[in-house]
Amino acid sequence: MDLKEFVFDRYALVHTLAVLGTLPCSSTPSEPLCVIVRFERTAMSSSFFAWFHKRDDFPDVKIYVICPVTEVHIRKYTKQGVLMVHETPALYQSIVKPYILAFDPARTQWVQDILAGTDEASNILNASPDFLIIPDMKWDTTNVSTLYLIALYTHSDIHCMRDLRRKTHLGMLKTLRRDTWRVLELDSEDGSSILERMSFTYGLGTEHGLYKPMAAALAEVDDDAD
């Protein structure tokens, strides 16, 4: 990997580091492949600078490799400004809906591959005539503290939430909620649910009754890690 060609960018708000660079290509040595390596800190990693500190009890970091990289990928992972949009029905009809309908099918081919059973078949957690539930790539399928699932709708009548209709889709949404509970064992009578096995991140003020005992307990965890 040619680090001289790398451009580094850090996204502190989402705990990620995106690295742009190149890899040699055996078929075209004079034209190296453009690659993005994305590092994402897990919820239980306490310091950006301690990402690669080995922990035996849970993963500290997830690494994604995107290759080959297109200009679309580079724009996506380059630091950019944010526009807060108040999308009215009129703006949806005039701008957003045409954008959705003109979307390049190649960019969502991965969805069709999963629905067709040609990809990720072994990772399907729940299947029904209307949707599939699978782990999102943001989840390593091990650390429940970073749990991230995705539901893929099997029909083509919904492009966004504005297409949902009570008579047509309410039953499907209720079934999706029920099946998601089952996947997460939220309605299981035996054993602990996934919520009982998760770790949660939240803030405590110094005057909160839990502050001192939690601070002491977390200090012990950090000492054990060192």
Short mmCIF file of C-alpha atoms in Angstrom, two decimals:
data_model
loop_
_atom_site.label_atom_id
_atom_site.label_comp_id
_atom_site.label_asym_id
_atom_site.label_seq_id
_atom_site.Cartn_x
_atom_site.Cartn_y
_atom_site.Cartn_z
CA MET A 1 0.00 0.00 0.00
CA ASP A 2 1.52 3.30 -1.11
CA LEU A 3 1.17 5.65 1.86
CA LYS A 4 2.65 8.52 -0.14
CA GLU A 5 -0.57 8.65 -2.13
CA PHE A 6 -2.83 8.56 0.91
CA VAL A 7 -5.09 11.42 1.93
CA PHE A 8 -6.16 11.24 5.56
CA ASP A 9 -9.41 12.55 6.94
CA ARG A 10 -10.89 12.07 10.38
CA TYR A 11 -14.57 12.27 11.27
CA ALA A 12 -14.55 12.71 15.03
CA LEU A 13 -18.33 13.01 15.36
CA VAL A 14 -18.93 9.51 14.04
CA HIS A 15 -15.72 7.97 15.40
CA THR A 16 -14.30 7.04 12.00
CA LEU A 17 -11.11 7.52 10.04
CA ALA A 18 -11.24 7.35 6.25
CA VAL A 19 -7.98 6.68 4.39
CA LEU A 20 -7.64 7.17 0.64
CA GLY A 21 -4.71 5.57 -1.15
CA THR A 22 -3.62 3.06 -3.76
CA LEU A 23 -2.74 -0.59 -4.08
CA PRO A 24 -0.60 -2.15 -6.82
CA CYS A 25 -2.52 -3.92 -9.56
CA SER A 26 -0.92 -7.05 -11.03
CA SER A 27 -2.74 -6.73 -14.35
CA THR A 28 -1.87 -3.04 -14.84
CA PRO A 29 1.29 -2.24 -12.81
CA SER A 30 1.42 1.32 -14.14
CA GLU A 31 -2.15 2.02 -12.95
CA PRO A 32 -2.55 1.23 -9.24
CA LEU A 33 -5.99 0.65 -7.81
CA CYS A 34 -7.59 3.44 -5.81
CA VAL A 35 -8.64 2.20 -2.35
CA ILE A 36 -10.48 3.56 0.67
CA VAL A 37 -9.75 1.99 4.05
CA ARG A 38 -12.29 3.02 6.67
CA PHE A 39 -11.68 2.50 10.39
CA GLU A 40 -14.62 2.75 12.75
CA ARG A 41 -14.25 2.82 16.51
CA THR A 42 -16.71 0.62 18.37
CA ALA A 43 -18.96 2.03 21.05
CA MET A 44 -16.82 0.53 23.83
CA SER A 45 -13.49 1.95 22.67
CA SER A 46 -12.86 4.93 24.95
CA SER A 47 -10.12 6.75 23.05
CA PHE A 48 -9.51 7.56 19.39
CA PHE A 49 -5.80 6.96 19.96
CA ALA A 50 -6.42 3.55 21.52
CA TRP A 51 -8.26 1.99 18.59
CA PHE A 52 -5.66 -0.69 18.05
CA HIS A 53 -5.19 -1.62 21.69
CA LYS A 54 -5.96 -5.33 21.71
CA ARG A 55 -8.93 -6.39 23.81
CA ASP A 56 -9.83 -10.03 24.28
CA ASP A 57 -13.39 -9.41 25.48
CA PHE A 58 -14.67 -7.34 22.53
CA PRO A 59 -13.44 -5.83 19.26
CA ASP A 60 -12.13 -2.25 19.47
CA VAL A 61 -12.35 -1.33 15.81
CA LYS A 62 -14.00 -2.37 12.57
CA ILE A 63 -12.13 -2.04 9.28
CA TYR A 64 -13.77 -1.74 5.85
CA VAL A 65 -11.89 -1.92 2.54
CA ILE A 66 -13.54 -0.43 -0.54
CA CYS A 67 -11.89 -1.37 -3.81
CA PRO A 68 -12.04 -0.34 -6.56
CA VAL A 69 -13.03 3.19 -5.58
CA THR A 70 -15.10 5.51 -7.75
CA GLU A 71 -15.49 9.27 -7.53
CA VAL A 72 -18.84 8.64 -5.83
CA HIS A 73 -17.06 6.79 -3.00
CA ILE A 74 -14.44 9.52 -2.66
CA ARG A 75 -17.09 12.24 -2.43
CA LYS A 76 -19.05 10.18 0.11
CA TYR A 77 -16.10 9.75 2.49
CA THR A 78 -14.60 13.22 2.06
CA LYS A 79 -15.40 15.72 4.79
CA GLN A 80 -18.25 17.89 3.62
CA GLY A 81 -20.65 20.56 4.75
CA VAL A 82 -24.15 19.72 5.92
CA LEU A 83 -27.39 21.36 4.79
CA MET A 84 -30.38 21.11 7.12
CA VAL A 85 -33.37 20.54 4.84
CA HIS A 86 -37.03 21.16 5.64
CA GLU A 87 -38.51 18.97 2.92
CA THR A 88 -42.05 20.02 2.10
CA PRO A 89 -44.35 17.86 -0.07
CA ALA A 90 -43.74 20.31 -2.90
CA LEU A 91 -39.96 19.97 -2.61
CA TYR A 92 -40.32 16.20 -2.55
CA GLN A 93 -42.35 16.18 -5.74
CA SER A 94 -40.15 18.66 -7.61
CA ILE A 95 -36.66 17.61 -6.46
CA VAL A 96 -36.45 14.47 -4.32
CA LYS A 97 -38.81 12.15 -6.20
CA PRO A 98 -37.18 12.80 -9.62
CA TYR A 99 -33.78 12.18 -8.00
CA ILE A 100 -34.96 8.85 -6.60
CA LEU A 101 -36.52 7.71 -9.86
CA ALA A 102 -33.36 8.63 -11.80
CA PHE A 103 -31.08 6.77 -9.41
CA ASP A 104 -28.57 4.52 -11.17
CA PRO A 105 -29.76 0.90 -10.64
CA ALA A 106 -26.12 -0.25 -10.50
CA ARG A 107 -25.70 1.55 -7.17
CA THR A 108 -28.45 -0.55 -5.57
CA GLN A 109 -27.62 -3.82 -7.32
CA TRP A 110 -26.36 -5.17 -3.99
CA VAL A 111 -29.95 -5.03 -2.71
CA GLN A 112 -31.26 -7.00 -5.67
CA ASP A 113 -28.48 -9.57 -5.25
CA ILE A 114 -29.50 -10.15 -1.63
CA LEU A 115 -33.20 -10.37 -2.47
CA ALA A 116 -32.42 -12.83 -5.27
CA GLY A 117 -30.43 -15.02 -2.90
CA THR A 118 -27.17 -14.69 -4.81
CA ASP A 119 -25.44 -12.76 -2.01
CA GLU A 120 -25.50 -12.78 1.81
CA ALA A 121 -27.82 -15.80 1.83
CA SER A 122 -26.10 -17.29 4.86
CA ASN A 123 -26.50 -14.04 6.81
CA ILE A 124 -30.28 -13.73 6.55
CA LEU A 125 -31.75 -13.61 10.04
CA ASN A 126 -35.39 -13.61 9.01
CA ALA A 127 -37.20 -14.03 5.69
CA SER A 128 -40.80 -13.33 4.77
CA PRO A 129 -42.63 -12.66 1.47
CA ASP A 130 -42.39 -8.91 2.16
CA PHE A 131 -38.93 -8.36 3.65
CA LEU A 132 -35.59 -9.81 4.74
CA ILE A 133 -33.76 -8.94 7.96
CA ILE A 134 -29.96 -9.11 7.77
CA PRO A 135 -27.00 -7.69 9.71
CA ASP A 136 -25.84 -4.36 8.32
CA MET A 137 -22.18 -4.13 7.34
CA LYS A 138 -21.77 -1.63 10.20
CA TRP A 139 -22.21 -4.53 12.66
CA ASP A 140 -19.52 -7.16 13.15
CA THR A 141 -22.22 -9.72 14.25
CA THR A 142 -20.28 -10.22 17.50
CA ASN A 143 -20.44 -7.11 19.66
CA VAL A 144 -24.09 -6.54 20.58
CA SER A 145 -23.21 -3.03 21.75
CA THR A 146 -22.90 -2.02 18.10
CA LEU A 147 -25.96 -3.95 16.91
CA TYR A 148 -27.14 -2.75 13.50
CA LEU A 149 -29.75 -4.60 11.45
CA ILE A 150 -31.32 -3.74 8.11
CA ALA A 151 -34.69 -4.73 6.67
CA LEU A 152 -34.91 -5.03 2.88
CA TYR A 153 -38.37 -4.67 1.35
CA THR A 154 -38.96 -7.24 -1.38
CA HIS A 155 -41.42 -5.25 -3.52
CA SER A 156 -40.94 -2.19 -5.72
CA ASP A 157 -43.87 0.00 -4.64
CA ILE A 158 -41.94 1.82 -1.87
CA HIS A 159 -39.15 4.23 -2.75
CA CYS A 160 -39.20 6.15 0.52
CA MET A 161 -41.35 6.62 3.62
CA ARG A 162 -43.74 8.89 1.72
CA ASP A 163 -44.93 5.87 -0.26
CA LEU A 164 -46.21 4.04 2.81
CA ARG A 165 -50.00 3.57 2.92
CA ARG A 166 -52.06 2.42 5.87
CA LYS A 167 -54.23 -0.10 4.04
CA THR A 168 -51.39 -1.53 1.95
CA HIS A 169 -48.42 -1.51 4.29
CA LEU A 170 -49.56 -1.33 7.93
CA GLY A 171 -49.83 -5.12 8.24
CA MET A 172 -46.35 -5.55 6.78
CA LEU A 173 -44.88 -3.02 9.23
CA LYS A 174 -46.50 -4.78 12.19
CA THR A 175 -45.09 -8.09 10.98
CA LEU A 176 -41.66 -6.50 10.56
CA ARG A 177 -41.79 -5.22 14.14
CA ARG A 178 -42.88 -8.63 15.43
CA ASP A 179 -40.19 -10.51 13.51
CA THR A 180 -37.52 -8.04 14.61
CA TRP A 181 -38.49 -8.65 18.21
CA ARG A 182 -38.10 -12.36 17.61
CA VAL A 183 -34.69 -11.92 16.01
CA LEU A 184 -33.58 -9.87 19.02
CA GLU A 185 -35.22 -12.33 21.44
CA LEU A 186 -37.18 -9.44 22.95
CA ASP A 187 -40.26 -11.61 23.36
CA SER A 188 -38.41 -14.74 24.48
CA GLU A 189 -39.59 -16.33 27.72
CA ASP A 190 -36.34 -18.21 28.25
CA GLY A 191 -32.92 -16.63 28.66
CA SER A 192 -31.84 -13.00 28.50
CA SER A 193 -32.80 -10.69 25.66
CA ILE A 194 -30.24 -8.95 23.52
CA LEU A 195 -30.98 -5.71 25.36
CA GLU A 196 -29.91 -7.37 28.60
CA ARG A 197 -26.60 -8.36 26.99
CA MET A 198 -25.85 -4.97 25.43
CA SER A 199 -23.62 -2.22 26.77
CA PHE A 200 -25.04 1.31 26.78
CA THR A 201 -23.23 4.63 26.50
CA TYR A 202 -24.68 7.67 28.28
CA GLY A 203 -23.56 10.75 30.18
CA LEU A 204 -23.60 11.23 33.95
CA GLY A 205 -23.17 14.55 35.72
CA THR A 206 -20.89 14.70 38.74
CA GLU A 207 -23.90 15.19 41.02
CA HIS A 208 -25.70 12.08 39.77
CA GLY A 209 -25.97 9.28 42.32
CA LEU A 210 -24.35 6.83 39.90
CA TYR A 211 -21.39 9.05 39.04
CA LYS A 212 -18.91 7.94 41.73
CA PRO A 213 -19.54 4.17 41.58
CA MET A 214 -19.57 4.17 37.78
CA ALA A 215 -16.40 6.28 37.55
CA ALA A 216 -14.63 3.86 39.90
CA ALA A 217 -15.84 0.82 37.96
CA LEU A 218 -14.80 2.28 34.59
CA ALA A 219 -11.38 3.19 35.97
CA GLU A 220 -10.88 -0.46 36.92
CA VAL A 221 -11.85 -1.52 33.38
CA ASP A 222 -9.26 0.89 31.90
CA ASP A 223 -6.59 -0.39 34.30
CA ASP A 224 -7.32 -4.00 33.32
CA ALA A 225 -7.07 -3.06 29.64
CA ASP A 226 -3.63 -1.53 30.18
#
